[in-house]
Amino acid sequence: REYADGQIIDALNSMYGLRNCAKSIFADNVFNNAGNVSELYYRTDHHLTMKGSYIAYCAIAKELGFEPLTESEFEKHSYSFYGTAYGQSGLWEIPADDLQTWIGSYDSDLSVTVIDGTVETEHRGSLDTDKLSDDVVDKYAAYLYSNHGITKIVNPNVESGTLFVLKDSYGNAIVPFLAAHYNTIIMLDTRTMYYSPTMPAPSELAKEYNAKDFVVIYGVDTVAAGNIDWLR
């Protein structure tokens, strides 16, 4: 039996009691109306392309009540990319994917602090440009400096607003778009809670930063692996 994404997410809403307190954005509803669906996914990787991430950002912006930036407001660059599915497939003759970076005018002003346990590292801008070199295999790691327990993004050009994001790696390419609209974004990767005893509970972290807006960005694999239990 086949299940549409919408049915799966609706079942998760019921199971975890989210129906009355959160709005689900169904991937099938958003992307099926987006034109050429092949532009939204990589051939050799499980993540969304930047085009797909942008469409997801627009859907999130609609639910949060603000107008998204247009595509023309981003400077785009392309890089040859082979994702994790390529390495697992053994189909070595498949042509490379096109990994893009979309940079907004605000990006160079972003302060991005990644926190792993007690170690904090601050960066400027949302991209780890070292990961875009020709000799780097995992170029997707360029987005927000790959995965970390907590990532704090500050946009000094926005006076107020705090967004709290629970995410897996899909969020790394989507959240930089949202940084145009908030002074502070706190990202928590709940997958790290398995091996980081110092990681605060999501509710504690949201309260600490007085977050008013919340977004959960998960791929189905993360949900199926039980990480959604950490939302409690």
Coordinates of C-alpha atoms in Angstrom, one line a residue:
R1 CA 0.0 0.0 0.0
E2 CA 1.2 3.5 -0.9
Y3 CA 0.9 6.5 1.4
A4 CA 1.0 10.1 0.4
D5 CA 3.2 12.4 2.4
G6 CA 0.2 14.3 3.6
Q7 CA -1.4 11.2 5.0
I8 CA 1.9 10.3 6.9
I9 CA 2.2 13.8 8.4
D10 CA -1.5 13.9 9.3
A11 CA -1.0 10.6 11.2
L12 CA 2.0 12.1 13.0
N13 CA -0.1 15.1 14.0
S14 CA -2.6 12.9 15.6
M15 CA -0.1 10.6 17.2
Y16 CA 1.9 13.4 18.9
G17 CA -1.0 15.8 19.6
L18 CA 0.1 18.6 17.3
R19 CA -3.1 19.0 15.4
N20 CA -4.5 21.9 17.5
C21 CA -1.3 23.7 18.3
A22 CA 0.8 23.6 15.1
K23 CA 0.4 24.0 11.4
S24 CA 1.8 21.3 9.1
I25 CA 3.2 22.3 5.7
F26 CA 2.8 19.3 3.5
A27 CA 5.7 18.8 1.1
D28 CA 3.5 17.3 -1.6
N29 CA 1.1 20.2 -1.6
V30 CA 3.9 22.8 -1.8
F31 CA 6.1 21.1 -4.4
N32 CA 3.4 19.7 -6.7
N33 CA 2.5 23.3 -7.5
A34 CA 6.0 24.4 -8.0
G35 CA 6.5 23.6 -11.7
N36 CA 9.5 21.4 -12.6
V37 CA 9.7 19.1 -9.6
S38 CA 13.1 17.8 -10.8
E39 CA 14.6 21.2 -9.9
L40 CA 13.7 20.8 -6.3
Y41 CA 15.6 17.6 -5.5
Y42 CA 19.2 16.3 -6.2
R43 CA 19.7 13.2 -8.2
T44 CA 22.6 12.1 -5.9
D45 CA 21.5 13.3 -2.5
H46 CA 18.5 13.2 -0.2
H47 CA 18.3 16.9 0.5
L48 CA 16.3 19.7 -1.2
T49 CA 18.1 21.8 -3.8
M50 CA 18.3 25.6 -3.1
K51 CA 15.3 26.0 -5.3
G52 CA 13.4 23.5 -3.2
S53 CA 14.6 25.1 0.0
Y54 CA 13.5 28.5 -1.3
I55 CA 10.0 27.2 -2.0
A56 CA 9.9 25.7 1.5
Y57 CA 11.0 29.1 2.9
C58 CA 8.2 30.8 1.0
A59 CA 5.6 28.4 2.5
I60 CA 7.0 28.9 6.0
A61 CA 6.9 32.7 5.5
K62 CA 3.3 32.5 4.5
E63 CA 2.4 30.6 7.7
L64 CA 4.4 33.0 9.8
G65 CA 2.8 36.0 8.3
F66 CA 5.5 37.9 6.4
E67 CA 6.4 38.4 2.7
P68 CA 9.3 36.3 1.5
L69 CA 12.2 37.8 -0.5
T70 CA 12.0 37.3 -4.3
E71 CA 14.4 35.1 -6.1
S72 CA 15.9 38.1 -7.9
E73 CA 17.1 39.4 -4.5
F74 CA 19.7 36.7 -4.2
E75 CA 23.1 36.3 -5.8
K76 CA 23.5 32.8 -7.1
H77 CA 26.6 30.6 -7.6
S78 CA 26.8 27.0 -8.7
Y79 CA 29.2 24.1 -7.8
S80 CA 29.6 20.5 -9.0
F81 CA 28.2 18.2 -6.3
Y82 CA 27.9 14.5 -5.6
G83 CA 25.7 13.6 -2.6
T84 CA 25.6 10.7 -0.2
A85 CA 23.2 8.7 -2.4
Y86 CA 25.9 8.7 -5.1
G87 CA 28.5 7.1 -2.9
Q88 CA 26.0 4.4 -1.8
S89 CA 24.7 3.6 -5.2
G90 CA 27.7 2.4 -7.2
L91 CA 26.4 4.1 -10.2
W92 CA 29.6 6.0 -11.0
E93 CA 28.6 7.3 -14.4
I94 CA 25.8 9.5 -13.1
P95 CA 26.6 13.2 -13.9
A96 CA 27.2 15.6 -11.0
D97 CA 24.4 17.6 -9.4
D98 CA 24.4 21.4 -9.4
L99 CA 24.7 22.7 -5.8
Q100 CA 23.9 26.3 -5.6
T101 CA 24.4 29.1 -3.0
W102 CA 21.8 31.9 -2.8
I103 CA 23.2 34.9 -1.0
G104 CA 21.1 37.8 0.2
S105 CA 22.4 41.3 0.7
Y106 CA 22.0 40.8 4.5
D107 CA 24.1 37.6 4.6
S108 CA 27.5 39.1 5.1
D109 CA 26.2 40.9 8.3
L110 CA 25.0 37.7 9.9
S111 CA 26.7 36.5 13.1
V112 CA 26.5 32.7 13.2
T113 CA 27.6 31.0 16.4
V114 CA 27.7 27.2 16.5
I115 CA 27.7 25.5 19.9
D116 CA 28.7 22.0 20.6
G117 CA 28.6 21.2 24.4
T118 CA 30.8 24.0 26.0
V119 CA 32.6 24.9 22.8
E120 CA 31.3 28.0 20.9
T121 CA 32.6 29.1 17.5
E122 CA 31.5 32.3 15.8
H123 CA 31.4 32.9 12.1
R124 CA 30.4 35.7 9.8
G125 CA 27.8 34.9 7.1
S126 CA 25.8 31.7 6.7
L127 CA 28.2 29.9 4.3
D128 CA 31.4 27.9 5.1
T129 CA 33.1 28.8 1.8
D130 CA 36.0 26.3 2.6
K131 CA 33.5 23.5 2.0
L132 CA 32.8 24.7 -1.5
S133 CA 36.3 23.9 -2.8
D134 CA 36.7 21.5 -5.6
D135 CA 38.5 18.9 -3.4
V136 CA 35.6 18.8 -0.8
V137 CA 33.1 16.0 -1.3
D138 CA 30.4 17.0 1.1
K139 CA 29.7 20.5 -0.2
Y140 CA 26.2 20.5 1.5
A141 CA 28.1 21.0 4.7
A142 CA 28.8 24.6 3.6
Y143 CA 25.3 25.6 4.6
L144 CA 25.4 27.0 8.2
Y145 CA 28.7 25.2 8.8
S146 CA 27.0 21.7 8.8
N147 CA 25.2 20.2 11.8
H148 CA 25.7 21.4 15.4
G149 CA 23.8 21.0 18.6
I150 CA 22.8 24.7 18.8
T151 CA 23.3 27.4 16.2
K152 CA 22.6 31.0 17.0
I153 CA 22.1 33.4 14.1
V154 CA 21.9 37.2 14.7
N155 CA 20.9 39.7 12.0
P156 CA 21.8 43.2 13.3
N157 CA 19.8 44.8 10.5
V158 CA 16.5 43.5 12.0
E159 CA 15.5 45.2 15.2
S160 CA 13.5 42.5 16.9
G161 CA 12.0 39.0 16.6
T162 CA 13.2 35.6 17.7
L163 CA 12.6 32.4 15.8
F164 CA 13.1 29.0 17.4
V165 CA 13.9 26.2 15.0
L166 CA 14.0 22.4 15.6
K167 CA 15.7 20.9 12.6
D168 CA 17.8 18.2 11.0
S169 CA 20.2 18.8 8.1
Y170 CA 17.3 19.9 5.8
G171 CA 17.0 23.1 7.9
N172 CA 20.6 24.1 7.1
A173 CA 19.7 25.3 3.6
I174 CA 16.3 26.8 4.5
V175 CA 17.0 28.8 7.7
P176 CA 19.4 31.3 6.1
F177 CA 16.5 32.6 4.1
L178 CA 14.5 33.1 7.3
A179 CA 17.4 35.1 8.8
A180 CA 16.4 38.1 6.7
H181 CA 13.3 38.5 8.8
Y182 CA 14.5 38.0 12.4
N183 CA 17.0 39.6 14.8
T184 CA 17.7 36.2 16.3
I185 CA 17.3 32.6 15.2
I186 CA 18.0 29.7 17.6
M187 CA 18.4 26.4 15.9
L188 CA 18.4 23.1 17.9
D189 CA 19.4 19.8 16.3
T190 CA 17.6 17.3 18.5
R191 CA 19.6 14.4 17.0
T192 CA 22.6 15.6 19.2
M193 CA 20.6 15.0 22.4
Y194 CA 21.3 11.3 22.1
Y195 CA 25.0 11.9 22.9
S196 CA 25.2 15.4 24.5
P197 CA 24.1 15.3 28.2
T198 CA 24.5 19.0 28.5
M199 CA 22.0 19.8 25.7
P200 CA 19.1 21.8 27.2
A201 CA 15.6 20.7 26.5
P202 CA 13.9 22.5 23.6
S203 CA 11.3 24.1 26.0
E204 CA 14.1 25.5 28.2
L205 CA 16.0 26.9 25.3
A206 CA 12.9 28.5 23.8
K207 CA 12.0 30.1 27.1
E208 CA 15.6 31.4 27.6
Y209 CA 15.4 33.3 24.4
N210 CA 11.7 34.3 24.7
A211 CA 10.9 32.9 21.3
K212 CA 7.5 33.7 19.9
D213 CA 7.7 31.9 16.5
F214 CA 8.5 28.2 16.1
V215 CA 9.4 26.1 13.1
V216 CA 10.1 22.4 13.0
I217 CA 12.1 21.3 9.9
Y218 CA 12.5 17.5 9.7
G219 CA 12.9 15.0 7.0
V220 CA 10.8 11.8 7.3
D221 CA 13.9 9.8 8.2
T222 CA 14.5 11.9 11.3
V223 CA 10.9 11.5 12.4
A224 CA 10.9 7.8 11.8
A225 CA 14.1 7.4 13.8
G226 CA 12.3 8.7 16.9
N227 CA 13.8 12.2 17.1
I228 CA 10.4 13.8 17.3
D229 CA 10.2 12.4 20.9
W230 CA 12.5 15.2 21.9
L231 CA 9.8 17.7 21.1
R232 CA 8.0 16.8 24.3

